CSV table of C-alpha atoms in Angstrom, one decimal:
chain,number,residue,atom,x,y,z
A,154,UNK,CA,7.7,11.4,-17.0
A,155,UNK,CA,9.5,9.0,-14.9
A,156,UNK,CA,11.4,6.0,-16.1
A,157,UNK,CA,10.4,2.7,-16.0
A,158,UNK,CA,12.8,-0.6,-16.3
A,159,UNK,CA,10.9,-3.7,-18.0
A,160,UNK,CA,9.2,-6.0,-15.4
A,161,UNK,CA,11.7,-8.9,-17.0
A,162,UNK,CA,14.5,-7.1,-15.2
A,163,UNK,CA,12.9,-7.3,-11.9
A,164,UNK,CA,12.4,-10.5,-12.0
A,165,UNK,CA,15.9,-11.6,-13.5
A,166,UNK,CA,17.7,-9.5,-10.8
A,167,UNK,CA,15.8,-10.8,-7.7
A,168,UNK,CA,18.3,-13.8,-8.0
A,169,UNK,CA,21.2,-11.9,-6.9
A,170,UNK,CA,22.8,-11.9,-3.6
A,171,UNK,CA,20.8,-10.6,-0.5
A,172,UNK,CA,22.3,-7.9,1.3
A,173,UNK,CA,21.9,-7.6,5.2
A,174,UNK,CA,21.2,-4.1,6.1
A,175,UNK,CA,19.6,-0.8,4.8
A,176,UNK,CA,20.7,1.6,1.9
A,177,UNK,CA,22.5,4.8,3.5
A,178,UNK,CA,25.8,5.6,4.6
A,179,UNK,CA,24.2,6.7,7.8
A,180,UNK,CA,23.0,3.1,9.0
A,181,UNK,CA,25.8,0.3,9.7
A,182,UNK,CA,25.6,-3.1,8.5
A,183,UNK,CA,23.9,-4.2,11.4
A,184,UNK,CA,21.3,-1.7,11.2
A,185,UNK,CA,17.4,-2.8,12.7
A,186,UNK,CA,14.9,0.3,13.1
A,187,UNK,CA,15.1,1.6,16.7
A,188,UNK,CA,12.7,-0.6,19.0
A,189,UNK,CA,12.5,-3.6,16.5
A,190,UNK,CA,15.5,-5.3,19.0
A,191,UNK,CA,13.2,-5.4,21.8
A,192,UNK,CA,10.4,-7.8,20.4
A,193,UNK,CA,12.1,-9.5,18.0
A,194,UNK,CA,14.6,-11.8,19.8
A,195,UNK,CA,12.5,-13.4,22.6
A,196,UNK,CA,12.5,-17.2,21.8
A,197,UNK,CA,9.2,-18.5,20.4
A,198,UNK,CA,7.6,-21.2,21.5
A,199,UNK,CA,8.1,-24.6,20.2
A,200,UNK,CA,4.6,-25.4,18.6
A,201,UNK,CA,4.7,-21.8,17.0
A,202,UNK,CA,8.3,-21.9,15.8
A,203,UNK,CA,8.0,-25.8,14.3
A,204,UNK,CA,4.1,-24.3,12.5
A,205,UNK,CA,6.5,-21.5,11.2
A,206,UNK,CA,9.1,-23.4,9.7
A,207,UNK,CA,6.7,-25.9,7.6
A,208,UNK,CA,5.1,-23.1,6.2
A,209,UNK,CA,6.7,-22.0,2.5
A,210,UNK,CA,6.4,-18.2,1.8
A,211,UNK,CA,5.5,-16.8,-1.6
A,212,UNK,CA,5.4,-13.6,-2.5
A,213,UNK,CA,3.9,-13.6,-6.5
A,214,UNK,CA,4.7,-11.1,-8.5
A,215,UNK,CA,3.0,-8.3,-7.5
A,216,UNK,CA,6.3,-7.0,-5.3
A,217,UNK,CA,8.7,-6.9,-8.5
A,218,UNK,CA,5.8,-5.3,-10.4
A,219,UNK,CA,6.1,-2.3,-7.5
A,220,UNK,CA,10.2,-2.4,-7.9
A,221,UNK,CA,10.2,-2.3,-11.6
A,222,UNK,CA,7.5,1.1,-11.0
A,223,UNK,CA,10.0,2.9,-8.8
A,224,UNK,CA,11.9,5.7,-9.7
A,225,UNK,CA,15.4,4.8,-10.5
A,226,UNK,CA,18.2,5.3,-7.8
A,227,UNK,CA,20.1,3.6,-5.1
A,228,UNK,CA,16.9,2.0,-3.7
A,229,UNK,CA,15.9,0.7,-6.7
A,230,UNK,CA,18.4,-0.7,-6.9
A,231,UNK,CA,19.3,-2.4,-3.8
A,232,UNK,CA,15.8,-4.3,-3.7
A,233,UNK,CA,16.4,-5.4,-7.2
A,234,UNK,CA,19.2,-7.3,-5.9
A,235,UNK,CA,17.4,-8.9,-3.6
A,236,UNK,CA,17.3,-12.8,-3.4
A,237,UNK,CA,14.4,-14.5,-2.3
A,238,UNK,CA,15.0,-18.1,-2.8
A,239,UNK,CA,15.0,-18.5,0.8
A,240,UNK,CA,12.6,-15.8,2.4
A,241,UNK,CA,12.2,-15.6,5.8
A,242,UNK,CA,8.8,-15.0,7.9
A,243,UNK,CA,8.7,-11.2,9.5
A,244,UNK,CA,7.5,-10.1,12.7
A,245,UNK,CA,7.8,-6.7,10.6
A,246,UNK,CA,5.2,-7.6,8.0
A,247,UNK,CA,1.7,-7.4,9.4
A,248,UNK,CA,-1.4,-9.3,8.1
A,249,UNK,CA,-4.3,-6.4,8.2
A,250,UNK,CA,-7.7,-8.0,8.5
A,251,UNK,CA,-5.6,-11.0,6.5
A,252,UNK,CA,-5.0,-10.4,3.2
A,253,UNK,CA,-8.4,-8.2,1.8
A,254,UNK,CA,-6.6,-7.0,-1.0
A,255,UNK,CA,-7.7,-9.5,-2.8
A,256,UNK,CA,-9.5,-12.1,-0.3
A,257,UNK,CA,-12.6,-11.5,2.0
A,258,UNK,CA,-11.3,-9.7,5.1
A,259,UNK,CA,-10.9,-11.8,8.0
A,260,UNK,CA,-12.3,-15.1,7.0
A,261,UNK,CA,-10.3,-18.0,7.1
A,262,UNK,CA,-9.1,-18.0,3.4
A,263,UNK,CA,-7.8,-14.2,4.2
A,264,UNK,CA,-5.7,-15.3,7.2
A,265,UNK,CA,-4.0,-18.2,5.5
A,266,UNK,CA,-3.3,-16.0,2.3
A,267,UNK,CA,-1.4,-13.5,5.0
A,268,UNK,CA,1.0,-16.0,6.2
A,269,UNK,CA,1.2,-17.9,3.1
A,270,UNK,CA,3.3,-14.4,2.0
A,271,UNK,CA,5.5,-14.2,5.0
A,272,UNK,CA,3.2,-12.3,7.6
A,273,UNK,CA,4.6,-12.8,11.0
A,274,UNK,CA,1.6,-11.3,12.8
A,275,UNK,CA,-2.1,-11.6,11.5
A,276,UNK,CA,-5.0,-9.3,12.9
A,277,UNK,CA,-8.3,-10.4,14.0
A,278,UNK,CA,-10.2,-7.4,15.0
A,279,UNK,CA,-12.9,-8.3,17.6
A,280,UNK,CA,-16.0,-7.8,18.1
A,281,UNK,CA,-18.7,-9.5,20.0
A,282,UNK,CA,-22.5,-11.3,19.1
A,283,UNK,CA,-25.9,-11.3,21.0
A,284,UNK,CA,-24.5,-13.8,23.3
A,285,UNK,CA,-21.1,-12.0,23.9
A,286,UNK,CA,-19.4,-14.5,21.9
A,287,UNK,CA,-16.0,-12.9,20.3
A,288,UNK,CA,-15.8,-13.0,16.4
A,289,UNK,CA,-13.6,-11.5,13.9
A,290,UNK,CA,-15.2,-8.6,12.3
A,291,UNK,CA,-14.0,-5.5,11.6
A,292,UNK,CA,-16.5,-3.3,13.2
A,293,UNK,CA,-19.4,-4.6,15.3
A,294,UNK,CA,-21.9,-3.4,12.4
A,295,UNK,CA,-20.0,-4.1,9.1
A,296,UNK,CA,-21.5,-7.6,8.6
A,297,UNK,CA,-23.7,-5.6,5.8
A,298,UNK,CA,-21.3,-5.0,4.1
A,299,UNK,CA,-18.6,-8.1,4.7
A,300,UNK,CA,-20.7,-10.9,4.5
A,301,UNK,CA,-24.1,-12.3,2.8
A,302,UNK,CA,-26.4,-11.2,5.8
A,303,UNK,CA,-28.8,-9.0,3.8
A,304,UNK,CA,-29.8,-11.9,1.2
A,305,UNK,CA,-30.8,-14.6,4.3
A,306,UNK,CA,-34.1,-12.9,4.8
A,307,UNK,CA,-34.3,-14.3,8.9
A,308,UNK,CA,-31.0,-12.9,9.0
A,309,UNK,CA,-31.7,-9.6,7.6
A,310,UNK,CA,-34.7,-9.2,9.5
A,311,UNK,CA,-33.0,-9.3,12.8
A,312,UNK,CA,-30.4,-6.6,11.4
A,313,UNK,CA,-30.2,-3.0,13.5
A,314,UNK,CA,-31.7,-1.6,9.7
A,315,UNK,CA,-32.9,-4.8,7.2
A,316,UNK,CA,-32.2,-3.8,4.3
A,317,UNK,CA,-34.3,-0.7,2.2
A,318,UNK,CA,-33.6,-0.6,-1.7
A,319,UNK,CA,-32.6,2.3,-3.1
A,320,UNK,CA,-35.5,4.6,-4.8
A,321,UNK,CA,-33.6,5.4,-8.0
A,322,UNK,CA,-36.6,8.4,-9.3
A,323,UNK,CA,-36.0,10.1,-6.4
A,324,UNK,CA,-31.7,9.0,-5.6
A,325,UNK,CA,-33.0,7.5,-2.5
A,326,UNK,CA,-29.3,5.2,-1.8
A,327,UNK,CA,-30.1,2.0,-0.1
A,328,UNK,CA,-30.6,1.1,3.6
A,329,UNK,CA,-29.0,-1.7,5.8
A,330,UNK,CA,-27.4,-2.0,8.9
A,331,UNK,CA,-26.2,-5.3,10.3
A,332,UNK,CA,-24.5,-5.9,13.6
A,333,UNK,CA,-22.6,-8.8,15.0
A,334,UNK,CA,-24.6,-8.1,18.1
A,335,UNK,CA,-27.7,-8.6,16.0
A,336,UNK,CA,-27.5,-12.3,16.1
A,337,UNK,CA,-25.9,-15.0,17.8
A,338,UNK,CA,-22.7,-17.1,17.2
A,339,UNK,CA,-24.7,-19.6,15.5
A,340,UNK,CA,-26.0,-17.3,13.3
A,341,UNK,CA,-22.9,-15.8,12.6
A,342,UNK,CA,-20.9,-18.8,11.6
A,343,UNK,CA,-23.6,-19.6,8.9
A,344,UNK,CA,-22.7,-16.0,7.3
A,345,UNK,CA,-20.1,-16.3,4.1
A,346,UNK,CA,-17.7,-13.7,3.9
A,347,UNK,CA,-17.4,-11.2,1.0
A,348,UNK,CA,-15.0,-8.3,-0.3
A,349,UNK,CA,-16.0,-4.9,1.9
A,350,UNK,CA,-18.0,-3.6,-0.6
A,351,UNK,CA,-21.6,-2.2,-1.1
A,352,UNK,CA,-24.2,-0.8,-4.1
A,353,UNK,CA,-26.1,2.1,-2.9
A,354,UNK,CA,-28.2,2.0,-5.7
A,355,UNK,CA,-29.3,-1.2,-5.2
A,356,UNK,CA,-32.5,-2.9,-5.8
A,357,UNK,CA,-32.6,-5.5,-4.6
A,358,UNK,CA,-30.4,-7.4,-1.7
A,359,UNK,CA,-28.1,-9.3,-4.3
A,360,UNK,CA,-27.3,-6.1,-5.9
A,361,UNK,CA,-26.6,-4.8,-2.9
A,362,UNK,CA,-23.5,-7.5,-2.4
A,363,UNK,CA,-21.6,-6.3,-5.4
A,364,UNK,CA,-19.6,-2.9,-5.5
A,365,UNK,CA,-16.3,-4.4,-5.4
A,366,UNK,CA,-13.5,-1.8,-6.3
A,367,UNK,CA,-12.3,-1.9,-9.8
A,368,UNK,CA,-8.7,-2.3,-8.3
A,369,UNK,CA,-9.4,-5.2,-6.3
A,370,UNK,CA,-11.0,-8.5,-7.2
A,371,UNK,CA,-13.8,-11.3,-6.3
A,372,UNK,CA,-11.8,-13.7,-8.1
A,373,UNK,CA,-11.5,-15.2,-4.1
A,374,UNK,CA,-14.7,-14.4,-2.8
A,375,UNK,CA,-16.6,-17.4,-3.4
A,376,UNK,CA,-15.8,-19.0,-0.3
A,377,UNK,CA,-15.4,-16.8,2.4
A,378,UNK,CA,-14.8,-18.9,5.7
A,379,UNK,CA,-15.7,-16.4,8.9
A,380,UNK,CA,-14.7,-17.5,12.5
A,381,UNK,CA,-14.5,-16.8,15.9
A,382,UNK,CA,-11.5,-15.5,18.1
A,383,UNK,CA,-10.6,-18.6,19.2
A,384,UNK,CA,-10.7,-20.3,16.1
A,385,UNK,CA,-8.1,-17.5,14.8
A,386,UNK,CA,-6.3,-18.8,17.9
A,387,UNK,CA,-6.3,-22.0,16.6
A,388,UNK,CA,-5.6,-21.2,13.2
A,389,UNK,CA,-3.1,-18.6,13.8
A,390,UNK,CA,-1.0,-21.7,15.7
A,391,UNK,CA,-1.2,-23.9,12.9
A,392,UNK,CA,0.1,-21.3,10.5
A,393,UNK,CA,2.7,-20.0,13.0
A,394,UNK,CA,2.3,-16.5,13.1
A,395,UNK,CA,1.7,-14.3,15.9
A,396,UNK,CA,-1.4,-12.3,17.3
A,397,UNK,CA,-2.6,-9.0,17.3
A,398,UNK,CA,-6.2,-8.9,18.6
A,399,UNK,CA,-7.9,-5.9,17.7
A,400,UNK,CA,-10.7,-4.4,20.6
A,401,UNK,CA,-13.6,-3.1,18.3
A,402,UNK,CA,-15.1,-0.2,19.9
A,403,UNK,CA,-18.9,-1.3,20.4
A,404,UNK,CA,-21.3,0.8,18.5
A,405,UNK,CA,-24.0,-0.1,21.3
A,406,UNK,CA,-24.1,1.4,24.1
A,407,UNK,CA,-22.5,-0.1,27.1
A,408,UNK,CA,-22.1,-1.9,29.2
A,409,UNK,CA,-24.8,-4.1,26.5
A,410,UNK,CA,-27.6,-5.5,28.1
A,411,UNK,CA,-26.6,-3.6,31.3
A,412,UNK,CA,-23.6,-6.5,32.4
A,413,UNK,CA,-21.7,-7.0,30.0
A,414,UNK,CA,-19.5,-3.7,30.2
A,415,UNK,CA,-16.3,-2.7,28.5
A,416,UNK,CA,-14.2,-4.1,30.7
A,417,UNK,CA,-15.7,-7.4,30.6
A,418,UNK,CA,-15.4,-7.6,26.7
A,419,UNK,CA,-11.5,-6.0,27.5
A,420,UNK,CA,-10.7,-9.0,29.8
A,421,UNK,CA,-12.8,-11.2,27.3
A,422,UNK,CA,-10.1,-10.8,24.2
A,423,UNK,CA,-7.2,-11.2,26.5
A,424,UNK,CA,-8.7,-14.9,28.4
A,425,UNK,CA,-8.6,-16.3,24.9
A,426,UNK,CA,-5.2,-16.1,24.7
A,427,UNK,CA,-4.7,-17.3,28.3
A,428,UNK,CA,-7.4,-20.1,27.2
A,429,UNK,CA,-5.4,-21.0,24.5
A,430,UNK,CA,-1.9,-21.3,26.2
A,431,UNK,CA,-0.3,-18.5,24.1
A,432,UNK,CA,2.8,-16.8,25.6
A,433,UNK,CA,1.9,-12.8,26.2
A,434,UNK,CA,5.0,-11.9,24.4
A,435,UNK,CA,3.2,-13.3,21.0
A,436,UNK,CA,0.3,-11.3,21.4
A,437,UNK,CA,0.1,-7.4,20.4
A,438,UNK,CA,-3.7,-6.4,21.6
A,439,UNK,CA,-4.5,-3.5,20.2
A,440,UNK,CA,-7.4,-0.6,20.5
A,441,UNK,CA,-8.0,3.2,19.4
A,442,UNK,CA,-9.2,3.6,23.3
A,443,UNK,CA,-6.4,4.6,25.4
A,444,UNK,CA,-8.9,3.4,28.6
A,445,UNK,CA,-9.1,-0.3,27.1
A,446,UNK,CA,-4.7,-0.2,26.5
A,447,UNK,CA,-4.3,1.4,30.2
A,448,UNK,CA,-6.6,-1.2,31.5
A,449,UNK,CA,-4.2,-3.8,29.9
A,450,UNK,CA,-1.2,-3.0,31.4
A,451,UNK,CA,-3.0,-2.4,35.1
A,452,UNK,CA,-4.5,-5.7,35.0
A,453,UNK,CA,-2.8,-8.0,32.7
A,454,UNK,CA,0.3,-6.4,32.7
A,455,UNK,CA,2.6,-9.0,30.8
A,456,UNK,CA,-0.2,-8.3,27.8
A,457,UNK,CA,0.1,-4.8,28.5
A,458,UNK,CA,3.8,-4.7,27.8
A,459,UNK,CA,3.0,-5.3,24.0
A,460,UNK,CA,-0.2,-3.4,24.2
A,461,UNK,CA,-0.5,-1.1,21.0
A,462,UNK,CA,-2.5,2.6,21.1
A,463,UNK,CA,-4.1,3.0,18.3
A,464,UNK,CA,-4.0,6.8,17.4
A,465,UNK,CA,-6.8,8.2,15.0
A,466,UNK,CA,-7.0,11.7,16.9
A,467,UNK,CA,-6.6,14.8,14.9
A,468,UNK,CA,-2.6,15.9,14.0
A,469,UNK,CA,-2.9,19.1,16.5
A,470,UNK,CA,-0.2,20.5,19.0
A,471,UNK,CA,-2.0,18.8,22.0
A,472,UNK,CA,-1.8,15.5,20.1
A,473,UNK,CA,1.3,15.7,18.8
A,474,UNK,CA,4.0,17.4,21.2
A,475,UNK,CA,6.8,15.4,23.1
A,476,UNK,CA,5.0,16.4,26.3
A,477,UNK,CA,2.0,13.9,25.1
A,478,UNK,CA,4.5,11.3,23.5
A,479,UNK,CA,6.0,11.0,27.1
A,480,UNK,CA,2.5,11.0,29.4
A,481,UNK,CA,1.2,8.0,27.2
A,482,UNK,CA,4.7,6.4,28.2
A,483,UNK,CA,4.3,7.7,31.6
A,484,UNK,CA,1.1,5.7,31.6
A,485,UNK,CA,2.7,2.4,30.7
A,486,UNK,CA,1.9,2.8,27.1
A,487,UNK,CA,4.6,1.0,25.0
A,488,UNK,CA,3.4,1.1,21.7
A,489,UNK,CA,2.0,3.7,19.6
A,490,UNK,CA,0.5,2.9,16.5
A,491,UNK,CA,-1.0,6.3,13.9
A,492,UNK,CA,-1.8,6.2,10.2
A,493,UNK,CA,1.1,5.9,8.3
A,494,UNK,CA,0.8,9.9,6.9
A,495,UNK,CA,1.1,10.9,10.6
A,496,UNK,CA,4.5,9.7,10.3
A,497,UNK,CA,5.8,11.8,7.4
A,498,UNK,CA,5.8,14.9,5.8
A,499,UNK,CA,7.8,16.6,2.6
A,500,UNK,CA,11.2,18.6,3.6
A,501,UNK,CA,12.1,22.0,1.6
A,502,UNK,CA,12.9,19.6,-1.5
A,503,UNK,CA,9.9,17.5,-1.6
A,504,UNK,CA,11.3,14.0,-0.3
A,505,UNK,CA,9.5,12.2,2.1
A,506,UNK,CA,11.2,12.5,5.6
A,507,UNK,CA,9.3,11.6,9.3
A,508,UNK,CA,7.3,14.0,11.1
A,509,UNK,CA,7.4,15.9,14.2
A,510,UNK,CA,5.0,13.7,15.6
A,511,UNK,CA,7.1,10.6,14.7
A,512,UNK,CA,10.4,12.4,15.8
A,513,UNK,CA,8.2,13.2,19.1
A,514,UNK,CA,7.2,9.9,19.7
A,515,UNK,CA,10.4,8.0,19.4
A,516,UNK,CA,12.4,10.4,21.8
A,517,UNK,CA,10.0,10.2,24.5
A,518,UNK,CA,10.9,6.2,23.8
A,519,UNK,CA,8.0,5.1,22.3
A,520,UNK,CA,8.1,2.4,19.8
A,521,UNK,CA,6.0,2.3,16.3
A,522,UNK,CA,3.3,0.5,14.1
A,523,UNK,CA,2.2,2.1,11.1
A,524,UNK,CA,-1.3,1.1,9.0
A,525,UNK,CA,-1.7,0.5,6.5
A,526,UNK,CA,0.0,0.2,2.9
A,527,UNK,CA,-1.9,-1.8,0.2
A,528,UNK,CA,-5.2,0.2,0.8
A,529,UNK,CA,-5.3,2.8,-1.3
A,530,UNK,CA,-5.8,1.1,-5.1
A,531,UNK,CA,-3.1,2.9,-7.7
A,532,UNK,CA,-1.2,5.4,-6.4
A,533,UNK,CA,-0.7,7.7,-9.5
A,534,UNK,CA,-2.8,10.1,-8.2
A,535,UNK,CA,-1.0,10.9,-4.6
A,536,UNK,CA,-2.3,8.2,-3.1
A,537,UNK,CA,-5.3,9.4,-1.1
A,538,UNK,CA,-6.0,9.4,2.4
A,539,UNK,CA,-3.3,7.2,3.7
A,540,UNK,CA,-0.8,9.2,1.9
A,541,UNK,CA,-2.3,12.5,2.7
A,542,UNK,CA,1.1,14.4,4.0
A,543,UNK,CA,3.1,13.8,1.2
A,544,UNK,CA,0.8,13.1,-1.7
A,545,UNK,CA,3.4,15.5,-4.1
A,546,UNK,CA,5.5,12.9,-3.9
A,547,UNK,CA,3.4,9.7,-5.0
A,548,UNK,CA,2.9,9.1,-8.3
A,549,UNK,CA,3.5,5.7,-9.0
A,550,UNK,CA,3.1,2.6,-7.4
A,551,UNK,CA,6.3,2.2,-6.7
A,552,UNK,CA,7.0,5.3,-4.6
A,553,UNK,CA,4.8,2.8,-1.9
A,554,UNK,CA,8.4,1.0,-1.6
A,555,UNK,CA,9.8,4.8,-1.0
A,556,UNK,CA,7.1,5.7,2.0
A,557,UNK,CA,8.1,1.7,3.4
A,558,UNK,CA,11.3,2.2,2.9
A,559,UNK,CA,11.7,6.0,5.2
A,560,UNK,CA,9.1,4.5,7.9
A,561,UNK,CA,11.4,1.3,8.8
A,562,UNK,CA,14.5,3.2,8.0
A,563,UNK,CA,14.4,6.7,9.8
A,564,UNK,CA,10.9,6.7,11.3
A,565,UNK,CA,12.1,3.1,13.0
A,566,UNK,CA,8.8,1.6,13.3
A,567,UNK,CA,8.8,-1.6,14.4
A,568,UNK,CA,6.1,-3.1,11.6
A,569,UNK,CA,3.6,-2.0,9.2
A,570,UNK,CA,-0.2,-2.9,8.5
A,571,UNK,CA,-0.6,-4.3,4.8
A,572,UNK,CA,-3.3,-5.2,2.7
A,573,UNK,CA,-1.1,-7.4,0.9
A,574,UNK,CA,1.3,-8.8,3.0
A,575,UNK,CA,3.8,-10.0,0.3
A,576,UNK,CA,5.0,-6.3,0.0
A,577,UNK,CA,6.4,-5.6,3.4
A,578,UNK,CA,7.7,-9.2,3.5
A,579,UNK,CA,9.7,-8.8,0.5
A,580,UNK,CA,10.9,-5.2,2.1
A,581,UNK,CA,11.7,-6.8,5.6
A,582,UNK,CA,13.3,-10.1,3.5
A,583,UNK,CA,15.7,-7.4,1.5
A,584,UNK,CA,16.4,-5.3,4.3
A,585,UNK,CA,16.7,-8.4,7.4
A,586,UNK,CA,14.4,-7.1,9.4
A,587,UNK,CA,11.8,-8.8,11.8
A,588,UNK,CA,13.1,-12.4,11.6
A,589,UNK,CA,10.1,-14.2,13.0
């Protein structure tokens, strides 16, 4: 059974002095994870930097709560001594989808939740509508399940699959399918935005809106504002956090409706920005389709400095060697970004220490984004999926400050994907890393 120190202690002790640098007598005081150097100290721009600096940070209580579950030891203890009267916004702590933990994934509620708690960067994964308008979805046909669409019947009846209640004599789930490119931008802006969630044994189409994990909450989901890619633009400005655009890969077949092909929706995401008058070295477009990154840095090559791989392929040789870490830099790739449990594995005494494909990656001089902690629910059961290489060492909540802690400090990534962004804030606050 592990030990636990009362939650009052937490709290009591985050008052004391902050410390500069990482636990470990390997690092030096200055210590920043390898990479970080090399986008962190590039002067922002004056409207961003002014939006930053009106914008208070609070982090709740939630990241004491995870201290006071960690096992005791030296890191324990150096982030109860943290102070965080005056927290600091981090380039190192990365808004995914917003906030969704507890809001509706990227609405506008989400977004300003994420940089409320210190998120320095804010995703808007992008996908487009019937008339190639660019909204902020997380997958082209998700909107079933993220927003209201299957209880506005002229909505639902334009959906890929309308939505089919379940048959629950026979255990027939229910049916829907609902596609940005389904509809227009019109249509889309008069969706509300829900918690990802779905009932397949649903009944009826209101039925089919609940299924909201025990572990997170619709306490936030009565308004759920969604918006375009150039309203995050906007909104992003105003809240004075940086971009990373997210390239959806189309379900549909492209290029859609014969002219409008991949390449089009590529240079699409990156106009916006241009549109908008944002600087390239604020922007981190992303995609899990090395042709849409490699087309970035060919033709708009000061985006495609900051470009970000997205890896989902299978941990195999091929996948994994140094040989492959160094063609994708060959190619002009900068940034390689893999599940977080590609990163680590367990040594001979069952700690948590990076991989061969994370050693692999950062000697062929590649830098590092993981995704995504504050997915998984309660962790007392190894964590799931996201944890999958080292799930004998999760048990507790806490031991997602342990995983943070060995990616920024020997895997060296240079920011991690959160659910919640208060969590990595408060790490990259304790540890001075990312200062926006």
């Amino acid at each position: 059974m592990k030990s636990r120190t009362i939650f009052g202690l937490s709290l009591c002790t985050a008052a004391l002095s902050l410390a500069q640098a990482a636990p470990g007598k390997s690092h030096p005081e200055s210590w920043v994870p390898p990479g970080l150097d090399d986008w962190k100290d590039v002067p922002a721009q004056s409207w961003h930097k002014r939006a930053a600096d009106k914008q208070p940070i609070h982090l709740g209580p939630r990241p004491f709560w995870l201290v006071d579950n960690m096992d005791e030891g030296p890191l324990k203890e150096r982030l109860q001594s943290c102070n965080t009267r005056h927290l600091k916004r981090s380039d190192f702590s990365i808004g995914h989808r917003g906030a969704p933990l507890q809001f509706p994934e990227h609405t506008k509620e989400s977004y300003v939740a994420a940089a409320q708690m210190g998120a320095g960067i804010v995703e808007c994964d992008v996908a487009f509508t019937k008339d190639r308008e660019l909204v902020c979805r997380h997958a082209q046909n998700d909107l079933h399940t993220t927003t209201n669409i299957v209880a506005v019947p002229e909505l639902n009846a334009k959906c890929t699959q309308p939505f089919v209640p379940a048959d629950p004599a026979s255990g027939t789930p229910a049916r829907a399918e609902c596609r940005t490119s389904d509809i227009t931008l019109a249509e889309f802006k008069s969706l509300k935005g829900k918690m990802d969630a779905y009932n397949p044994m649903a009944t009826t189409p209101e039925e089919y809106l609940a299924g909201t994990a025990d572990w997170r909450t619709d306490l936030y989901a009565s308004r759920g504002t969604l918006m375009t890619h150039k309203e995050s633009i906007e909104l992003f400005k105003a809240l004075g956090v940086k971009f990373t655009p997210e390239l959806k890969t189309p379900v549909v077949d492209m290029p859609f409706e014969g002219d409008y092909s991949q390449q089009d929706y590529a240079r699409q995401m990156i106009q916006d920005y241009i549109d908008a008058g944002v600087r390239p070295r604020d922007v981190w477009p992303q995609s899990f389709n090395l042709d849409d990154v490699l087309f970035w840095v060919n033709e708009t090559p000061r985006f495609g400095r900051q470009a970000v791989f997205l890896d989902q392929s299978a941990p195999v040789p091929e996948n994994t060697s140094l040989a492959y870490m160094e063609s994708l830099k060959a190619q002009g790739v900068n940034i390689l970004a893999p599940a977080l449990w590609k990163m680590l594995t367990l040594d001979s005494y069952g700690e948590i220490v990076p991989s061969e494909y994370a050693e692999n990656a950062r000697t062929a001089g590649l830098d590092l984004i993981a995704w995504t902690v504050e997915r998984s629910g309660p962790l007392e059961n190894g964590g799931g999926w996201y944890y999958q290489t080292v799930t004998d060492a999760i048990n507790n909540d806490g031991d997602m400050l342990t995983v943070i802690d060995v990616l920024a400090r020997e895997v060296g990534v240079i920011g991690i994907f959160s659910d919640w962004p208060a969590t990595t804030t408060f790490y990259a606050n304790c540890m001075g890393l990312g200062r926006h």
